[in-house]
Coordinates of C-alpha atoms and ligand atoms in Angstrom, one line a residue:
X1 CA 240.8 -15.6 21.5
X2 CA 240.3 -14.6 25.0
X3 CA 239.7 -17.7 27.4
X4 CA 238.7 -18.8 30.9
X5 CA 239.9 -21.2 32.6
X6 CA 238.4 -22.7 35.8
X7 CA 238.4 -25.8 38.0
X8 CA 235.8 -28.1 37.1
X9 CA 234.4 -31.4 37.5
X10 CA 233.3 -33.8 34.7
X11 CA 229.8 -35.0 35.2
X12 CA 229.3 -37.1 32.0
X13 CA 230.5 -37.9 28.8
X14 CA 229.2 -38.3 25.6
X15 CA 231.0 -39.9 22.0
X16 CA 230.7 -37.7 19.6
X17 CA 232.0 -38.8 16.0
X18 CA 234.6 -41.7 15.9
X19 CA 237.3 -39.9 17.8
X20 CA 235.8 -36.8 20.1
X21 CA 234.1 -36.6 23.6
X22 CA 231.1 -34.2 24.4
X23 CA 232.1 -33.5 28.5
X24 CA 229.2 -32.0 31.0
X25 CA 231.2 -29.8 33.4
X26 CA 230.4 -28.4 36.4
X27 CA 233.4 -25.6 36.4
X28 CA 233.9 -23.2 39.7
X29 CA 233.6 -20.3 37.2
X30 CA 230.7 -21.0 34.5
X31 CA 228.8 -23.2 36.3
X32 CA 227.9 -26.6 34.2
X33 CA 229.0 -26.5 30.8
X34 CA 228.9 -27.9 27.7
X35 CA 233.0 -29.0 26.7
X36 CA 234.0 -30.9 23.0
X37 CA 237.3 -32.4 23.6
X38 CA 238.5 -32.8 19.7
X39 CA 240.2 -35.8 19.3
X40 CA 239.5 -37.2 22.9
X41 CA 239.6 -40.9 22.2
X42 CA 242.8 -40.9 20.1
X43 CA 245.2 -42.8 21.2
X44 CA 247.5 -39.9 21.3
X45 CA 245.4 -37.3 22.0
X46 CA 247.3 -34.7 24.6
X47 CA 244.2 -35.1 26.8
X48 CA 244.6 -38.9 27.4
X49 CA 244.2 -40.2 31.0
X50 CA 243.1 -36.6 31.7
X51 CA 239.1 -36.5 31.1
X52 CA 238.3 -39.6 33.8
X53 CA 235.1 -39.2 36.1
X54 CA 236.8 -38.1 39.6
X55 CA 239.3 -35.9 39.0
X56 CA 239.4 -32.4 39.3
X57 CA 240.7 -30.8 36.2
X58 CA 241.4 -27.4 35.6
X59 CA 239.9 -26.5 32.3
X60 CA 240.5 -23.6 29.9
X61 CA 237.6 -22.7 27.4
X62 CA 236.7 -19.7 25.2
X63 CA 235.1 -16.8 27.4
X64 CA 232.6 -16.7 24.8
X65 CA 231.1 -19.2 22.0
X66 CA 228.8 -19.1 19.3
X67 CA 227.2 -22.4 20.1
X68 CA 226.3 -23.8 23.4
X69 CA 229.1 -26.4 23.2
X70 CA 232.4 -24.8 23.8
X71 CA 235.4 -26.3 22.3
X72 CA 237.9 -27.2 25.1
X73 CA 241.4 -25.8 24.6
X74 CA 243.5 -27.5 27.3
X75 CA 243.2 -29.2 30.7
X76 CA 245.3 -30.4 33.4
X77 CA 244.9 -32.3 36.7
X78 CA 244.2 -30.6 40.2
X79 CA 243.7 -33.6 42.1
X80 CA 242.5 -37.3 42.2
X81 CA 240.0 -39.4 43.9
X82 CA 241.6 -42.3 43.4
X83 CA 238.9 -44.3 46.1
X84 CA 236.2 -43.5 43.9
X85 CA 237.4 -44.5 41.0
X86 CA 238.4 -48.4 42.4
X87 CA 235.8 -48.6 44.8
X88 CA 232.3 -49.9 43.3
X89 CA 230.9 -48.8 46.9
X90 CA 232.2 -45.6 46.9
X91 CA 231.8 -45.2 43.1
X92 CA 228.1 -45.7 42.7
X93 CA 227.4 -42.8 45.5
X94 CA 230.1 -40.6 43.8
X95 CA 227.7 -41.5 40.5
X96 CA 224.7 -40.3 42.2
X97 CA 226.3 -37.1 43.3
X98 CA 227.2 -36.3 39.7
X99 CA 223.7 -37.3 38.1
X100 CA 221.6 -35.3 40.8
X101 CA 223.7 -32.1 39.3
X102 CA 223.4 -33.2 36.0
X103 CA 219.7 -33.3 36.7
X104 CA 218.7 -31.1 38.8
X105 CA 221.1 -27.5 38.5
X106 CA 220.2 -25.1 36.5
X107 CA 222.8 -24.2 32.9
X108 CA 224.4 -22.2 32.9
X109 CA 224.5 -20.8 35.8
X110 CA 227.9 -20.1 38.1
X111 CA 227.1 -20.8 42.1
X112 CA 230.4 -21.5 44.0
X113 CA 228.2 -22.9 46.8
X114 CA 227.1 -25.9 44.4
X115 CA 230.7 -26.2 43.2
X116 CA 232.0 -26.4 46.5
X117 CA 229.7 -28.7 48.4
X118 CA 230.2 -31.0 44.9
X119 CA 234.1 -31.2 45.8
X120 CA 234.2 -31.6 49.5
X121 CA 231.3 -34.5 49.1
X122 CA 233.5 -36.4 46.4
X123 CA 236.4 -35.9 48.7
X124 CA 234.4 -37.0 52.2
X125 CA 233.5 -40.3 50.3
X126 CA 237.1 -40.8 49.0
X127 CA 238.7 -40.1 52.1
X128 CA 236.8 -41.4 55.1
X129 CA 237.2 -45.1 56.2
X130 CA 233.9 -46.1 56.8
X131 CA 231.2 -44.4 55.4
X132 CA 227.0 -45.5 55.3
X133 CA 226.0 -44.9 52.0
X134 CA 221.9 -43.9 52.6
X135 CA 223.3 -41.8 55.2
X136 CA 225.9 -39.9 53.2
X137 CA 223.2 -39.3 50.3
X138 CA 220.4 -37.8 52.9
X139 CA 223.0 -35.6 53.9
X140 CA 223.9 -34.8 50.7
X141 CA 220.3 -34.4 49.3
X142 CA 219.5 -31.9 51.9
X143 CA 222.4 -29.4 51.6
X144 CA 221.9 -29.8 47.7
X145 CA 218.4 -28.4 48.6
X146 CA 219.7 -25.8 51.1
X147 CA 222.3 -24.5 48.6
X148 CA 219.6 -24.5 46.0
X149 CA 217.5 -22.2 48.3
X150 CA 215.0 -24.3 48.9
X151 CA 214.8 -27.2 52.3
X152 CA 212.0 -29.0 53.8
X153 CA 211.7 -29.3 57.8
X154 CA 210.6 -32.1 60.1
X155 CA 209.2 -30.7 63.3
X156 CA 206.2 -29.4 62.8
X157 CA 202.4 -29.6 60.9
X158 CA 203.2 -27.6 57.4
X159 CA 199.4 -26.7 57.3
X160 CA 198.5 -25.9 61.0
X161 CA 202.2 -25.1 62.8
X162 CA 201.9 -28.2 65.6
X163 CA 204.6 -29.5 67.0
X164 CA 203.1 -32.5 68.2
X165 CA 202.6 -34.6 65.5
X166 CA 202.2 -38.0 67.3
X167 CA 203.3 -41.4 66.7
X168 CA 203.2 -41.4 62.6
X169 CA 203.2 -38.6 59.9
X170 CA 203.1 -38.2 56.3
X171 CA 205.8 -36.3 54.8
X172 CA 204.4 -34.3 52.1
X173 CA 206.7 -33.6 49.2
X174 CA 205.0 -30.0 48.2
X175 CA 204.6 -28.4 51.4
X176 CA 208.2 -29.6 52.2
X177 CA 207.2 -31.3 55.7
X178 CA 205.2 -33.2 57.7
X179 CA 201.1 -33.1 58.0
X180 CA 199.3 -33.9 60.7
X181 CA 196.5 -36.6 61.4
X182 CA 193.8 -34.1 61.3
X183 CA 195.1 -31.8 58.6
X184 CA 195.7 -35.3 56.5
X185 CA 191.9 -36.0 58.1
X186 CA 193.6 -40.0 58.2
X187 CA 192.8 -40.2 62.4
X188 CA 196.7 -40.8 62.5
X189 CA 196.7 -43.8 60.7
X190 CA 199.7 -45.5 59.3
X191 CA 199.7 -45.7 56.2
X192 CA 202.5 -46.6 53.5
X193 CA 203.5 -42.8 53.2
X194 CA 203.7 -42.5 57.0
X195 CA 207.3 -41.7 58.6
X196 CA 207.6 -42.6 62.4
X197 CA 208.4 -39.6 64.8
X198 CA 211.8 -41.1 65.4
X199 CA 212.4 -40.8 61.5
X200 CA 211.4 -37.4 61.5
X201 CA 213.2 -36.2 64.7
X202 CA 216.4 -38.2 62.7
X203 CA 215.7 -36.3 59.7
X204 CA 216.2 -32.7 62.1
X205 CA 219.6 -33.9 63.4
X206 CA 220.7 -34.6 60.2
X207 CA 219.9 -31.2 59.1
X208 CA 221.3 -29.6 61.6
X209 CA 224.7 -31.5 62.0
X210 CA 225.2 -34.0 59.1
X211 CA 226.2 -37.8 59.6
X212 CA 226.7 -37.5 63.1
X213 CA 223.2 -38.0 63.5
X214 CA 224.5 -41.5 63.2
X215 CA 222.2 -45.0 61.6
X216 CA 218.7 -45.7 62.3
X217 CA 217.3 -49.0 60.5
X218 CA 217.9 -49.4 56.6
X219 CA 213.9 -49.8 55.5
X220 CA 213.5 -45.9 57.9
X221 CA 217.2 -44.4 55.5
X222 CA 215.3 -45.7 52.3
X223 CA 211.9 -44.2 53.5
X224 CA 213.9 -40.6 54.3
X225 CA 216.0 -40.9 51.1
X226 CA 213.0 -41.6 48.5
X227 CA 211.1 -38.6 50.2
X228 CA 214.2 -36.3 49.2
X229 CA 214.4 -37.4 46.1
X230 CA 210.8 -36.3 45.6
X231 CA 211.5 -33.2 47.5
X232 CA 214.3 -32.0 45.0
X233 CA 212.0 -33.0 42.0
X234 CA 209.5 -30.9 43.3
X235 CA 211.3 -27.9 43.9
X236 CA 214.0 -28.3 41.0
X237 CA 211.7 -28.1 38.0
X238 CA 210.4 -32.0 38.0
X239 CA 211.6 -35.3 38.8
X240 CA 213.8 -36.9 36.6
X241 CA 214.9 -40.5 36.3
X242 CA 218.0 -41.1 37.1
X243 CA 219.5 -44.2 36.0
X244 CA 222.8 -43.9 38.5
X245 CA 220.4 -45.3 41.4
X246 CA 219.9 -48.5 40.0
X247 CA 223.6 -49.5 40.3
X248 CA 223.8 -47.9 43.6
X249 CA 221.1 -49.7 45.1
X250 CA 222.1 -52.7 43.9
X251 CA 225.4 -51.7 45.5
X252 CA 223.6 -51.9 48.9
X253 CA 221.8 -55.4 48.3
X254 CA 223.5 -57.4 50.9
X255 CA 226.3 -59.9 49.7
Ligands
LIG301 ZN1 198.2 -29.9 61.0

């Protein structure tokens, strides 16, 4: 039977029966995929210790299946993340990573971009010594939406084109960016859904050159992070819950 084989990452897992796993992938070659690994949770099984959340494997599969679900033929380890997987900081972001693919790109459908910028986040978040969580998944949300083809901008009126939008603005999830007082006919009120200019001016350097746009206060990360969220829903086919953010906020409650 003629096979593939591909790097991939395993997004979730499912029990299936007493003694297999159902795996979502998202491989460099297939893009995500549907994997049964027979006789996963044996205690024996040849792919024990090999099908944990935060490794890359390299998995081979048929080229071409009947069903949807492929069975998986083999698998061996590329490379660890061993942070991730014994940090609960580190771990719930990692979480979110995998969940917003799970949720929001497309099966199957092979994009190398997607696969990539999945890898080096995982690795950023392993690796780096310090790291601000809200930060790290704004900057993450955005080039998910830029790889995706679609990214929202911060510097000027989406309805009218000015650049001077004042003191406040409301960020508008369909239009992809910010409206002005008189377009919003509010009188430049500010309201709940209103971002400060010094958010939106943020939100620009963080597009254009990642976490070094360095912290501004928590309540103004939260504000920028729930308005990508929405943003993705919008433009990836609907929002979807996504139970990973529970832990992770809880993760950033204060001690
Ligand atoms: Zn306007």
């Amino acid at each position: 039977m003629a096979s593939l084989k591909s790097p991939g990452l395993i997004l979730k897992k499912t029990p299936f029966s007493d003694s297999s796993l159902i795996l979502k992938v998202f491989t460099r070659e297939s893009g995500l995929i549907t994997l049964i690994a027979k006789g996963a949770k044996r205690p024996k099984s040849k792919y024990h210790g090999l099908l944990d959340f935060f490794t890359l494997d390299q998995f081979v599969y048929p080229a071409k299946s009947k069903s949807e679900i492929h069975t998986l033929m083999e698998v061996g380890l590329m490379r660890d993340f061993p942070r991730l997987k014994s940090d609960p900081a580190r771990q719930s972001l990692a979480h979110v990573f995998l969940e917003l693919y799970l949720k929001y790109v497309p099966e199957p459908e092979q994009s190398h971009p997607h696969f990539e910028l999945l890898l080096e986040r995982l690795g950023r978040i392993d690796e780096a010594r310090e790291f601000d969580p809200v930060l790290e998944l704004c900057d993450f949300l955005l080039a998910l939406c830029a790889v995706s083809g679609f990214s929202p901008q911060f510097s000027e009126c989406a309805q009218c084109g000015r650049t001077d939008l004042g003191f406040r603005a409301r960020l508008d999830p369909d239009l992809g960016g910010p409206v002005c007082a008189t377009c919003s006919g509010t009188g430049g009120g500010a309201g709940a859904g209103s971002f400060s200019a010094r958010l939106l001016r943020w939100l620009t350097r963080l597009q254009a050159c990642g976490p070094r746009a360095g912290r501004i206060p928590r309540e103004e990360e939260a504000q920028a992070e729930a308005f990508l969220l929405a943003f993705l829903g919008k433009h990836a086919g609907g929002s979807r819950p996504m139970k990973s953010l529970d832990f992770y906020h809880q993760m950033l409650e204060p001690l």
